[in-house]
Short mmCIF file of C-alpha atoms in Angstrom, two decimals:
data_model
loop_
_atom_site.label_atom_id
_atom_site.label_comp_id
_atom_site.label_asym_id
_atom_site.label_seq_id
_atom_site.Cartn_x
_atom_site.Cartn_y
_atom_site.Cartn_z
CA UNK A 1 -194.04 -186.06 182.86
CA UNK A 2 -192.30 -188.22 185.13
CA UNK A 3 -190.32 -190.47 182.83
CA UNK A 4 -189.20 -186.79 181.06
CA UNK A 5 -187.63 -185.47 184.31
CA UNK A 6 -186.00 -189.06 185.36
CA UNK A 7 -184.48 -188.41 181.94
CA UNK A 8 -183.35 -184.56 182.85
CA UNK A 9 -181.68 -186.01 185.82
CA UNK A 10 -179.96 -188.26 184.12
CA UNK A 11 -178.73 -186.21 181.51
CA UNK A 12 -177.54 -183.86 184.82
CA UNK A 13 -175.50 -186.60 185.74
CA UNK A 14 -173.92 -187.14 182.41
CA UNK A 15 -172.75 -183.23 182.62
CA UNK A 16 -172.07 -183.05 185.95
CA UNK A 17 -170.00 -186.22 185.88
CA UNK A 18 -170.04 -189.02 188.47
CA UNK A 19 -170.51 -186.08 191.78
CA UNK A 20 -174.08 -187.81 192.70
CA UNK A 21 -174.37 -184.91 194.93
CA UNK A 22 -174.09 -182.07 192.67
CA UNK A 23 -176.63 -183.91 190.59
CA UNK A 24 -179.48 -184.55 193.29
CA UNK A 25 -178.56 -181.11 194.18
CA UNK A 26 -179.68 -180.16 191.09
CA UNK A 27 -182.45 -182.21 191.16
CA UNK A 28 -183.96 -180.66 193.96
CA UNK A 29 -186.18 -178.54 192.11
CA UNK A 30 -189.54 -178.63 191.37
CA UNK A 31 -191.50 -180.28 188.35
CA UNK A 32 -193.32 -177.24 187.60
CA UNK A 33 -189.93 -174.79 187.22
CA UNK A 34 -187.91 -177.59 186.21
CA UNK A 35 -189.47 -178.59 182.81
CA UNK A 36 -189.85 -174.80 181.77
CA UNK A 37 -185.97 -174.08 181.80
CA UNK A 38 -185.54 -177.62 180.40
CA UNK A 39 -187.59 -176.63 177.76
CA UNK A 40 -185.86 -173.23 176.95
CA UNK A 41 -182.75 -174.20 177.34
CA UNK A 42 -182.65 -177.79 176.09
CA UNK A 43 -181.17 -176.08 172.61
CA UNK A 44 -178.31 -173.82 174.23
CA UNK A 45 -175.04 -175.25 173.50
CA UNK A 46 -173.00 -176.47 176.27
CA UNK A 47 -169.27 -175.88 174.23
CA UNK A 48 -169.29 -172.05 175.56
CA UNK A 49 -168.15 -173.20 178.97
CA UNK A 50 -171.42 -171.81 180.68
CA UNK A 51 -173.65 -174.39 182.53
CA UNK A 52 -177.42 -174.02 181.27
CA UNK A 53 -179.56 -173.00 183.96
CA UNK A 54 -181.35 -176.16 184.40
CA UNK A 55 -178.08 -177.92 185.26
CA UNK A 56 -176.61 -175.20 188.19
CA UNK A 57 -180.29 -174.40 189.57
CA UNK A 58 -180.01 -174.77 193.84
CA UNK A 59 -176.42 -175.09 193.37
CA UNK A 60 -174.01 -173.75 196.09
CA UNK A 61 -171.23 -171.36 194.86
CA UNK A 62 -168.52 -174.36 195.29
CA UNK A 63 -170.26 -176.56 193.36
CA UNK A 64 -170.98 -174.91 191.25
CA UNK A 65 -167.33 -174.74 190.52
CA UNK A 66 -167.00 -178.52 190.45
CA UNK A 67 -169.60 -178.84 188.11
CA UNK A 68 -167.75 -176.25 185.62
CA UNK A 69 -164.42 -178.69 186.18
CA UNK A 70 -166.53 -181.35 185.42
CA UNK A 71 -167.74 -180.16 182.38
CA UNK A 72 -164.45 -178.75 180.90
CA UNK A 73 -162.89 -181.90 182.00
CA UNK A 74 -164.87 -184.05 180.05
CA UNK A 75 -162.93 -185.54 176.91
CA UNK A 76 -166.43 -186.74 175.29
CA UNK A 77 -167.69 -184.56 172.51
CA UNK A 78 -170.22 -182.27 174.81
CA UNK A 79 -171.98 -181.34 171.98
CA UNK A 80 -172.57 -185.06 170.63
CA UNK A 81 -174.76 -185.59 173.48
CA UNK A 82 -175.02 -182.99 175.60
CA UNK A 83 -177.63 -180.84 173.80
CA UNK A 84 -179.09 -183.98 172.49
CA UNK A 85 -179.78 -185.02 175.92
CA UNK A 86 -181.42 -181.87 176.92
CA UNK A 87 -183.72 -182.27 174.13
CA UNK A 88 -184.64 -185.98 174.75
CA UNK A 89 -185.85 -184.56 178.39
CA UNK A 90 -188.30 -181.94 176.91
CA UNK A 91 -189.19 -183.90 173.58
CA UNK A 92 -192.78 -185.54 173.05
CA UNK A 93 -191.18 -188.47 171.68
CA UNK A 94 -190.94 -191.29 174.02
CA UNK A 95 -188.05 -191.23 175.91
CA UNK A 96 -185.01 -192.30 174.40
CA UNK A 97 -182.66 -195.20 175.87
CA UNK A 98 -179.56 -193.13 176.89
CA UNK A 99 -177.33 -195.90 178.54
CA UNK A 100 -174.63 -195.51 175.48
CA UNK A 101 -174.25 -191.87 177.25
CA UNK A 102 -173.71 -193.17 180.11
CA UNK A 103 -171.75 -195.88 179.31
CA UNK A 104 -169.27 -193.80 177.09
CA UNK A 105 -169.26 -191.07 179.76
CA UNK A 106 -168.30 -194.27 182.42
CA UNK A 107 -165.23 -195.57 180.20
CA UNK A 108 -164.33 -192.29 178.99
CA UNK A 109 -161.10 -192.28 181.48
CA UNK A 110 -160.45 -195.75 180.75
CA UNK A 111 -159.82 -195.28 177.05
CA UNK A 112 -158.24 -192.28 177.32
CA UNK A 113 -154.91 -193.18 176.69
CA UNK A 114 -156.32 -195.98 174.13
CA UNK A 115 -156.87 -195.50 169.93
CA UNK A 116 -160.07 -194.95 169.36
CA UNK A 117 -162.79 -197.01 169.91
CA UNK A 118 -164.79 -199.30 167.99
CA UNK A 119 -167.98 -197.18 167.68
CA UNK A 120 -165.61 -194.50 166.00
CA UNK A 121 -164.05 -197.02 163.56
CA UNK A 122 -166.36 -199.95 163.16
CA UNK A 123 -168.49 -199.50 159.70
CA UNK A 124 -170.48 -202.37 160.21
CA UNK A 125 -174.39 -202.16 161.59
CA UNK A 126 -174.15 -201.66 165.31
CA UNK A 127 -177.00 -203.70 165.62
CA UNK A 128 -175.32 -206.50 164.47
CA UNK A 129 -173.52 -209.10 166.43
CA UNK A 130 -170.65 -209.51 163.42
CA UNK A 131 -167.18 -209.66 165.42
CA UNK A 132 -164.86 -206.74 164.97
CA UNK A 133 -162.11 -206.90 161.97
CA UNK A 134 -158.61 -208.57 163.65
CA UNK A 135 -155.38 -208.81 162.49
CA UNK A 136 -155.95 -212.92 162.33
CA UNK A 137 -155.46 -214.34 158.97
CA UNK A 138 -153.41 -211.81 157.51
CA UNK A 139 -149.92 -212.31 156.13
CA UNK A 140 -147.46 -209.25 157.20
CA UNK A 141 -144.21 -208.22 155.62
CA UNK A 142 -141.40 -206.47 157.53
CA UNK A 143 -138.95 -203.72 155.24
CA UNK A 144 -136.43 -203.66 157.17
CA UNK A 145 -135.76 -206.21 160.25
CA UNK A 146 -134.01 -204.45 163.18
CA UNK A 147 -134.84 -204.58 166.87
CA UNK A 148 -138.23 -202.49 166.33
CA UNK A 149 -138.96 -204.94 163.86
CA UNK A 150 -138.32 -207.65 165.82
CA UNK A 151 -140.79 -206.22 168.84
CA UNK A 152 -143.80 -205.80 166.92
CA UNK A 153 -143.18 -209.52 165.01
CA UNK A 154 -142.54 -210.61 168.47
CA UNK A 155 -145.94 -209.00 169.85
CA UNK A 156 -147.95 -210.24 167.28
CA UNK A 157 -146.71 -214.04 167.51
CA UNK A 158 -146.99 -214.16 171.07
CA UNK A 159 -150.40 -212.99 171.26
CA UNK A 160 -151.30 -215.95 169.23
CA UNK A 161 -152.89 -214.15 166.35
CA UNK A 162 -150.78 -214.49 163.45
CA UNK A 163 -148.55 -217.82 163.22
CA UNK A 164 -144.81 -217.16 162.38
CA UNK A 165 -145.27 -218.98 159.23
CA UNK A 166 -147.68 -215.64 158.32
CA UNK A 167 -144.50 -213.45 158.59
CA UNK A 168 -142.18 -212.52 156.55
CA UNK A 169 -138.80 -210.33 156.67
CA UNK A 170 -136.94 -208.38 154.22
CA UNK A 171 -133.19 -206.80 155.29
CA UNK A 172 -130.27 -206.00 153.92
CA UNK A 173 -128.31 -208.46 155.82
CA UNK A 174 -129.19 -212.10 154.85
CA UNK A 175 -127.63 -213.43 158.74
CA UNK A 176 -129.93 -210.88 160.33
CA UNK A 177 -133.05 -212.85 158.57
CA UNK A 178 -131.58 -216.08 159.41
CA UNK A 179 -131.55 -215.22 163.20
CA UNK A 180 -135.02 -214.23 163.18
CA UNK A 181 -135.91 -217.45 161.22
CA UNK A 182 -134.05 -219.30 163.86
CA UNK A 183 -135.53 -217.60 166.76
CA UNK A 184 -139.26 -217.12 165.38
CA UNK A 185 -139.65 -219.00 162.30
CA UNK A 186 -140.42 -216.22 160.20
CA UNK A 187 -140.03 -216.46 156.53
CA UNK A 188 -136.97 -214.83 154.64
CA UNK A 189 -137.57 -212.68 151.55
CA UNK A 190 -135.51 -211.61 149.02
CA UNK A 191 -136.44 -207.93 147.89
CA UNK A 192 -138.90 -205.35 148.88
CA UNK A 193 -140.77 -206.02 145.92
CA UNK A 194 -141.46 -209.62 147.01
CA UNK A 195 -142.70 -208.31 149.75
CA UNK A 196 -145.50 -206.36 148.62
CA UNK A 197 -146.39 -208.90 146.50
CA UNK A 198 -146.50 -211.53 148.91
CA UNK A 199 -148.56 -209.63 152.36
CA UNK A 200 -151.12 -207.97 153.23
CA UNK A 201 -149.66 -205.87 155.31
CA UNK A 202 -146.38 -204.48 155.28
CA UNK A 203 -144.85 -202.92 157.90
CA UNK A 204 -142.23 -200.53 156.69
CA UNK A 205 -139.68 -200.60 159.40
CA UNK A 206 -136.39 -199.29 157.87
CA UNK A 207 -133.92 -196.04 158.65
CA UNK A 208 -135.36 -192.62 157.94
CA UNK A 209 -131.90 -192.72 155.41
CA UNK A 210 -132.42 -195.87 153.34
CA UNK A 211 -136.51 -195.01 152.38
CA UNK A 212 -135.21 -193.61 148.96
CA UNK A 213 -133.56 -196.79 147.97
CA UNK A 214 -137.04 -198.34 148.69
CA UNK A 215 -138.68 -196.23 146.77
CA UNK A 216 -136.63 -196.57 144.15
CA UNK A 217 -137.07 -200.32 144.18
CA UNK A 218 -140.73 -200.29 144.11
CA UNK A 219 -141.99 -197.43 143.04
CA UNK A 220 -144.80 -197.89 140.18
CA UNK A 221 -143.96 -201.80 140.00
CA UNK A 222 -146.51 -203.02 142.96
CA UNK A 223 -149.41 -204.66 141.07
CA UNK A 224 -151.24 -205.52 144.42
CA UNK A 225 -152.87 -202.13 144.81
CA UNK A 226 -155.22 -203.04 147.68
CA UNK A 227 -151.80 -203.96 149.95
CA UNK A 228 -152.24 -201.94 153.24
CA UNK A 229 -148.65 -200.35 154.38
CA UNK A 230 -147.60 -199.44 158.23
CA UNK A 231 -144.81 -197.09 158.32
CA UNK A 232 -142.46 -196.74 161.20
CA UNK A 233 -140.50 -194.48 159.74
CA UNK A 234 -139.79 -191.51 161.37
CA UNK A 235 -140.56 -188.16 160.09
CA UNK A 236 -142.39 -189.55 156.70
CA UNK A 237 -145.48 -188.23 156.06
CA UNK A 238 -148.26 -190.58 154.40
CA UNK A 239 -148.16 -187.96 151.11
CA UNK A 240 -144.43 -189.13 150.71
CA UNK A 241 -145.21 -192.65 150.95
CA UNK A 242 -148.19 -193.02 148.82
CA UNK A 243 -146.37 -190.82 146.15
CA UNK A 244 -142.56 -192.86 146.98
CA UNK A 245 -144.40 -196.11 146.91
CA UNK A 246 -147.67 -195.78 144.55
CA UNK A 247 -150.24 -197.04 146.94
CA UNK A 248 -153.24 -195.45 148.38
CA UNK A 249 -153.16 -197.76 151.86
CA UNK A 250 -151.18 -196.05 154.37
CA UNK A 251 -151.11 -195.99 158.05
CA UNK A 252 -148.39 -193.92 159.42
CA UNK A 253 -147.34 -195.04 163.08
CA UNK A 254 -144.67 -194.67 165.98
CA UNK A 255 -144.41 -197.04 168.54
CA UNK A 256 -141.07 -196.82 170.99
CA UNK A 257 -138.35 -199.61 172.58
CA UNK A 258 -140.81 -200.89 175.20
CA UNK A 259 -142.77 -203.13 172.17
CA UNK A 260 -139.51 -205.42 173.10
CA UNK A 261 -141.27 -206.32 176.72
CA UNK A 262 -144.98 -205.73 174.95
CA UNK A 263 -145.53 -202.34 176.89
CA UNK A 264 -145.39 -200.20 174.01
CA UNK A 265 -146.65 -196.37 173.39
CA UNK A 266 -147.98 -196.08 169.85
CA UNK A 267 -149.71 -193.19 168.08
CA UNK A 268 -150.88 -194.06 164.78
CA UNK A 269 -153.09 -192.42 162.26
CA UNK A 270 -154.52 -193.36 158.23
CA UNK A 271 -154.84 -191.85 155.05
CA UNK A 272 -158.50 -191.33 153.75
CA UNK A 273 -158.14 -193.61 151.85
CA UNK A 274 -158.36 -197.02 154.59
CA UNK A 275 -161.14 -197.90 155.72
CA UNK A 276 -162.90 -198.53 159.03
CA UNK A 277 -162.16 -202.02 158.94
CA UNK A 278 -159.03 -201.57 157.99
CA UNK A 279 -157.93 -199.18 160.51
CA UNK A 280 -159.58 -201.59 162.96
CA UNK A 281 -157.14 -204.62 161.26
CA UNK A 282 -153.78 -202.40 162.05
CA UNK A 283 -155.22 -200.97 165.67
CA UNK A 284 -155.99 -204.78 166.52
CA UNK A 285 -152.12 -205.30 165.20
CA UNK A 286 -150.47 -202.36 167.32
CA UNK A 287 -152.42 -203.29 170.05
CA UNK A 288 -150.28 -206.81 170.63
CA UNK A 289 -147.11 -205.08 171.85
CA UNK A 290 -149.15 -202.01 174.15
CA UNK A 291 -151.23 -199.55 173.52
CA UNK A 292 -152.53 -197.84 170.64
CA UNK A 293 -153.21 -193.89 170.53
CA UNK A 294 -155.23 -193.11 167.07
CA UNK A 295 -154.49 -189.27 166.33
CA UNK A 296 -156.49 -187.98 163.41
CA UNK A 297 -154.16 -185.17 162.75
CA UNK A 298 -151.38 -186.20 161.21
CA UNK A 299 -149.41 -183.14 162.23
CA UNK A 300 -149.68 -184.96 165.77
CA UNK A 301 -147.12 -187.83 164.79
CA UNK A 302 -143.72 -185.53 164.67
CA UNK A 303 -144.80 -184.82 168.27
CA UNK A 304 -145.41 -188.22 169.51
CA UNK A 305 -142.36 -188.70 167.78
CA UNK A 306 -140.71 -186.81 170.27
CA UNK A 307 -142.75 -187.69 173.27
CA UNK A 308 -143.03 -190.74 173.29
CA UNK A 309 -140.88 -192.34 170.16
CA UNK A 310 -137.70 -190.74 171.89
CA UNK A 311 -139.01 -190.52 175.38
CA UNK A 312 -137.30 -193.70 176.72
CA UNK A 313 -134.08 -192.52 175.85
CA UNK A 314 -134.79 -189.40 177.56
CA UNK A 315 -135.70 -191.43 180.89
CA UNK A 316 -133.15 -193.81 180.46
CA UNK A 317 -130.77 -190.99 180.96
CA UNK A 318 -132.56 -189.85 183.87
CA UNK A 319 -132.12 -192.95 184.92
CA UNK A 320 -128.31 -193.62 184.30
CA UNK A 321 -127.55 -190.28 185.87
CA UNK A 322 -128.97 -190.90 189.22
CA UNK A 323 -127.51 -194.38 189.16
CA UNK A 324 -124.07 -192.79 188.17
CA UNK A 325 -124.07 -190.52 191.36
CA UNK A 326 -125.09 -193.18 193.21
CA UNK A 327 -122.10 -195.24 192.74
CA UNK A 328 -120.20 -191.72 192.96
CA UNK A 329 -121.60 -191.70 196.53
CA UNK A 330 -120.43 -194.94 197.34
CA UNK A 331 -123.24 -196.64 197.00
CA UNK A 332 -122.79 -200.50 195.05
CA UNK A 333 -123.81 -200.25 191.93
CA UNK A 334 -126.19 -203.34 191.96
CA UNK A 335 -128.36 -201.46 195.12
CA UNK A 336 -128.36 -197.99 192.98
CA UNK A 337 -129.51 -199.93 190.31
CA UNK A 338 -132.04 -201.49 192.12
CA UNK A 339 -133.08 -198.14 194.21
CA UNK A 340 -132.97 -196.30 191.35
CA UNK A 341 -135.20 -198.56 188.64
CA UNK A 342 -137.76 -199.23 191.59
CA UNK A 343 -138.25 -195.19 192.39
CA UNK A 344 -138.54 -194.58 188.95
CA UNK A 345 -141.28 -197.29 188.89
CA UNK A 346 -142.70 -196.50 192.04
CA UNK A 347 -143.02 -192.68 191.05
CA UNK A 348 -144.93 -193.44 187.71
CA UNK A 349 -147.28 -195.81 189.44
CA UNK A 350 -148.24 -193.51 192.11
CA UNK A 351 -148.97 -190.96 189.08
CA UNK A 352 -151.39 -193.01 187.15
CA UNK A 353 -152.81 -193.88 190.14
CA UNK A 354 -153.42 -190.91 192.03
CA UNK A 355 -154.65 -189.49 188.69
CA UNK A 356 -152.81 -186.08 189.86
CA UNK A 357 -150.76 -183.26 188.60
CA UNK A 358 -147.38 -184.78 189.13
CA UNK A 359 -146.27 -181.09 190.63
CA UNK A 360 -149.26 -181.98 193.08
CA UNK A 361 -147.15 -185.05 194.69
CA UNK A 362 -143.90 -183.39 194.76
CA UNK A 363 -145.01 -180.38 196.53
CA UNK A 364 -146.62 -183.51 198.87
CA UNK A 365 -142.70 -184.67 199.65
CA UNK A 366 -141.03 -181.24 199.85
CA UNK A 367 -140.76 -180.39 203.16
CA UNK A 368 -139.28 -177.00 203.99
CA UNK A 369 -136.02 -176.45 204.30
CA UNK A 370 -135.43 -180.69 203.45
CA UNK A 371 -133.31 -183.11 201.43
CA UNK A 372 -135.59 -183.12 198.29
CA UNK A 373 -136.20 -179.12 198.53
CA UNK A 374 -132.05 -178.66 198.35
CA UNK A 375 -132.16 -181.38 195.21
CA UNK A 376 -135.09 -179.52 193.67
CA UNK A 377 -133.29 -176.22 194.27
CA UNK A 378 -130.25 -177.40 192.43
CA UNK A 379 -132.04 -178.57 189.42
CA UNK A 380 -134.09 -175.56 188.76
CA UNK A 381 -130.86 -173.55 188.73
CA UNK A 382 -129.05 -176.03 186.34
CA UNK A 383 -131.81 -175.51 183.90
CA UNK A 384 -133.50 -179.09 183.78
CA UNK A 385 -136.95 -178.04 183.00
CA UNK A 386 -135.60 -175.77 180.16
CA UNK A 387 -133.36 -178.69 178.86
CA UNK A 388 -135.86 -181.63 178.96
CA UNK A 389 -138.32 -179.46 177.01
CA UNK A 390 -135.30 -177.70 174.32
CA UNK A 391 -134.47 -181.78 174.21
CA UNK A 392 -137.81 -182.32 173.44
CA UNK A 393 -138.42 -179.85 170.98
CA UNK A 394 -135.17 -181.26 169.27
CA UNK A 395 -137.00 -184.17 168.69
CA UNK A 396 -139.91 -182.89 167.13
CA UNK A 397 -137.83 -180.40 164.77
CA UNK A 398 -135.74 -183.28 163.62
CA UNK A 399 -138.59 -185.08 163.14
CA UNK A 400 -140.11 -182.45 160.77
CA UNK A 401 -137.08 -182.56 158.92
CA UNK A 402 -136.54 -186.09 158.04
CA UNK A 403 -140.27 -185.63 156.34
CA UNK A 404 -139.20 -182.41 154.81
CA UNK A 405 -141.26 -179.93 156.53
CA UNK A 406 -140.08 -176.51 158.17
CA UNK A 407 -138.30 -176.86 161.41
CA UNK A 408 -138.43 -173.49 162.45
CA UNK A 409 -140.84 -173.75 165.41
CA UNK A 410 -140.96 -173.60 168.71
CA UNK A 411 -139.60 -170.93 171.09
CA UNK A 412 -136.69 -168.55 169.87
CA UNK A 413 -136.99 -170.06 166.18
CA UNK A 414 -137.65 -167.44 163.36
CA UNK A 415 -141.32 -168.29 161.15
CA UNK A 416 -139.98 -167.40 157.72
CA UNK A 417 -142.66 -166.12 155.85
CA UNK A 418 -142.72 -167.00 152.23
CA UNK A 419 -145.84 -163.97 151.49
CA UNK A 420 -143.08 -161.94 152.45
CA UNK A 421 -142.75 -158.53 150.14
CA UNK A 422 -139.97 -155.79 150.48
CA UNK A 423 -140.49 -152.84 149.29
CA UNK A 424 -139.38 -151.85 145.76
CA UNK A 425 -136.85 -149.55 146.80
CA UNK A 426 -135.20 -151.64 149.26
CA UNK A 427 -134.49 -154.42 146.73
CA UNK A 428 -132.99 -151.97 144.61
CA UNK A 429 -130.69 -150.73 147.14
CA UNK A 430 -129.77 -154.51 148.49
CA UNK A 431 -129.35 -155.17 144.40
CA UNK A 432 -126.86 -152.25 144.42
CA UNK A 433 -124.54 -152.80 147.50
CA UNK A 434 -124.06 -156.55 146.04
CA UNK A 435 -123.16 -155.52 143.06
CA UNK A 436 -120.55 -152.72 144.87
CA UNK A 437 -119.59 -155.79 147.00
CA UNK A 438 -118.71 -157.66 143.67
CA UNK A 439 -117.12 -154.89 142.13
CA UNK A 440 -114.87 -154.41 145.36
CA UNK A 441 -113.68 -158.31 145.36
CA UNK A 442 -112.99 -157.90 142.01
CA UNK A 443 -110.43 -155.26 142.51
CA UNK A 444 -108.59 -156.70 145.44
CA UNK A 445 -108.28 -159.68 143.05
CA UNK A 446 -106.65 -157.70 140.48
CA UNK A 447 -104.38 -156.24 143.43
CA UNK A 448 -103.55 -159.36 144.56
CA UNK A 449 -102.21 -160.57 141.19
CA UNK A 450 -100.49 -157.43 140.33
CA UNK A 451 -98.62 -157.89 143.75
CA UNK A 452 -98.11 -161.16 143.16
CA UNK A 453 -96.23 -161.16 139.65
CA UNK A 454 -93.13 -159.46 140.87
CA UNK A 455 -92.53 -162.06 143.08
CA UNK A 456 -92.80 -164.73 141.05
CA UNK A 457 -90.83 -162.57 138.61
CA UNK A 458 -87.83 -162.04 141.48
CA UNK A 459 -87.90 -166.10 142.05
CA UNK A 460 -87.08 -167.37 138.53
#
């Protein structure tokens, strides 16, 4: 009985989160009424957002509100072990070891902003002590060798994992593969084709304009089949490049300019058809120039596209304008620079950090009637917040549209609807004013040529 409500209070602090109080608080009560609501409520799902009884027994009003932020808050799957903790308190099996729980509960924040984890990917036994799949040992291919290109090759040699030797480049421009020889010792290709005969991975790193030419290279003549592909390509999907190239291997991914200093956003997701260890291979890869995102929906990637693909151009102009008015003021440009790059910094730091709503600390620096609430004032009536989002949204349409999809979405667009039926009589009438409209521009044609004879009859 004793070892079944140590485990009840534990799984109170797994819901609750880390508030110790809240959970001793609802600890409090005793054996006898405790393991009677565990035991008729241990199956009640907690994905309804309403706290089981056994978890908000003795709790005050307030926190019982922190408990219910708690729970909503939490990015874990609540019904992977939520419910399955409740039962494991009320079960007559012996007690099972929940420190995973806790652990994943623990480093939940952490890896957040990360791809997902091993446990999600991993296919071998997890009792096992085999080491996880790395990108070591593979030979990797670039299509395409600009400065994106260039980051991730760079990323990947510097973290000592694949040897230069191990990497090869493909371009259009023969001095562009030189330089990179020269600079990395990378290994210059001829063709596209060699390329996917050669690697086993190939990063596809080209302009959204120059993928058909690729395709029409390689299409149906790559005999290595098992070759694993990593396209950087904006806006194609992984349908369009299996069918473009005629492989099954795809990983579709969008890192942004930071990979050049190895502080890189990138969301990435797979086909069904790579594996576990496979995805683990090209996470392990993406994760030598910053971090990794894994997004299982591929409809995701035209939004990180836009997020975070063309979000440092987006702050860079933040950037240059403040610097700009700066020097405008009077102010040398060198200091601006300086005061300008180190705020920016500064401001993004004390965001991850404090872990707040960044409205949160600018209310905290807006005094009334101040300098930053007369700069605030002016940029809500110029319209910033409704231009950095219609910016955005730019993004994200154009992104749909280099992979062919509809662009009509987001707000003020018009959702064509392809079901659409009009009514019988009001295609006959539309049928009959176009062919009046014909009829008419017909007749002024004839006008216009009977007018026009005399004159030419007059000039000769």
């Amino acid at each position: 009985m004793a070892a079944r409500i140590n485990v009840l209070k534990r799984c109170q602090t797994l819901v609750l989160g880390r508030n110790a109080t809240h959970a001793k608080q609802a600890c409090k009560s005793a054996e006898a009424t405790a393991m009677p609501q565990a035991k008729a409520e241990a199956s009640s799902p907690l994905l309804n957002h309403v706290t089981p009884s056994t978890v908000r027994s003795n709790l005050s009003p307030r926190s019982q509100a922190h408990s219910m932020r708690a729970l909503r808050s939490n990015r874990i799957s609540r019904k992977t072990y939520s419910n399955a903790v409740l039962a494991a308190a009320v079960s007559p099996e012996p007690c099972l070891d929940l420190s995973s729980f806790g652990q994943a509960r623990h480093h939940s924040t952490a890896t957040r902003h990360h791809s997902t984890t091993a446990a999600q990917l991993a296919e071998h036994d997890t009792t096992s002590n085999s080491p996880l799949p790395t990108v070591a040992g593979q030979r990797v291919a670039f299509v395409g060798a600009g400065k994106m290109a260039e980051a991730i090759m760079a990323g990947m040699i510097k973290s000592g994992k694949i040897p230069a030797s191990e990497i090869m480049t493909v371009d259009t421009s023969p001095v562009r593969q030189k330089e990179l020889q020269a600079t990395y010792g990378t290994v210059p290709l001829a063709t596209a084709l060699d390329a996917f005969e050669a690697a086993d991975i190939v990063v596809m790193a080209v302009k959204p304009q120059h993928m058909s030419h690729i395709f029409n290279a390689v299409q149906n003549k790559i005999a290595n089949k098992d070759v694993l592909v990593l396209s950087i390509v904006a806006g194609y999907t992984m349908d369009q490049l299996q069918r473009g190239l005629g492989v099954p291997l795809v990983v579709r991914a969008m890192p942004n300019t930071p990979a050049l200093i190895r502080q890189a956003v990138t969301s990435w997701t797979r086909s069904p058809d790579v594996s576990n260890s496979q995805a683990l291979v090209i996470r392990d890869l993406l994760m030598t120039f910053g971090r990794a995102i894994y997004l299982p929906e591929e409809e995701k990637m035209d939004m990180a596209t836009a997020l975070a693909g063309s979000g440092p151009a987006l702050c860079q102009l933040m950037l240059e304008a403040m610097i700009d008015t700066g020097v405008h003021m009077g102010m040398p440009r060198e200091q601006a620079y300086e005061m300008v790059t180190e705020t920016m910094k500064g401001a993004v730091n004390l965001t991850i950090a404090s872990k707040d709503h960044p409205s949160m600390l600018r209310n905290d620096i807006t005094s009334p009637g101040g300098t930053t609430a007369a700069a605030l004032y002016e940029i809500e009536r110029g319209g910033l917040r409704t231009v950095m989002s219609d910016s955005i949204w730019a993004a994200y349409r154009r992104s749909r549209e280099l992979g062919g999809l509809d662009s009509c979405v987001g707000p003020g667009r018009f959702h064509y609807n392809a079901q659409l039926e009009l009514p019988d009589e009001l295609v006959e009438n539309l049928k009959e004013v176009t062919e009046s409209m014909n009829d008419i521009k017909d007749e002024l044609a004839d006008v216009t040529s009977n007018l026009e004879e005399p004159l030419h009859s007059a000039k000769a």
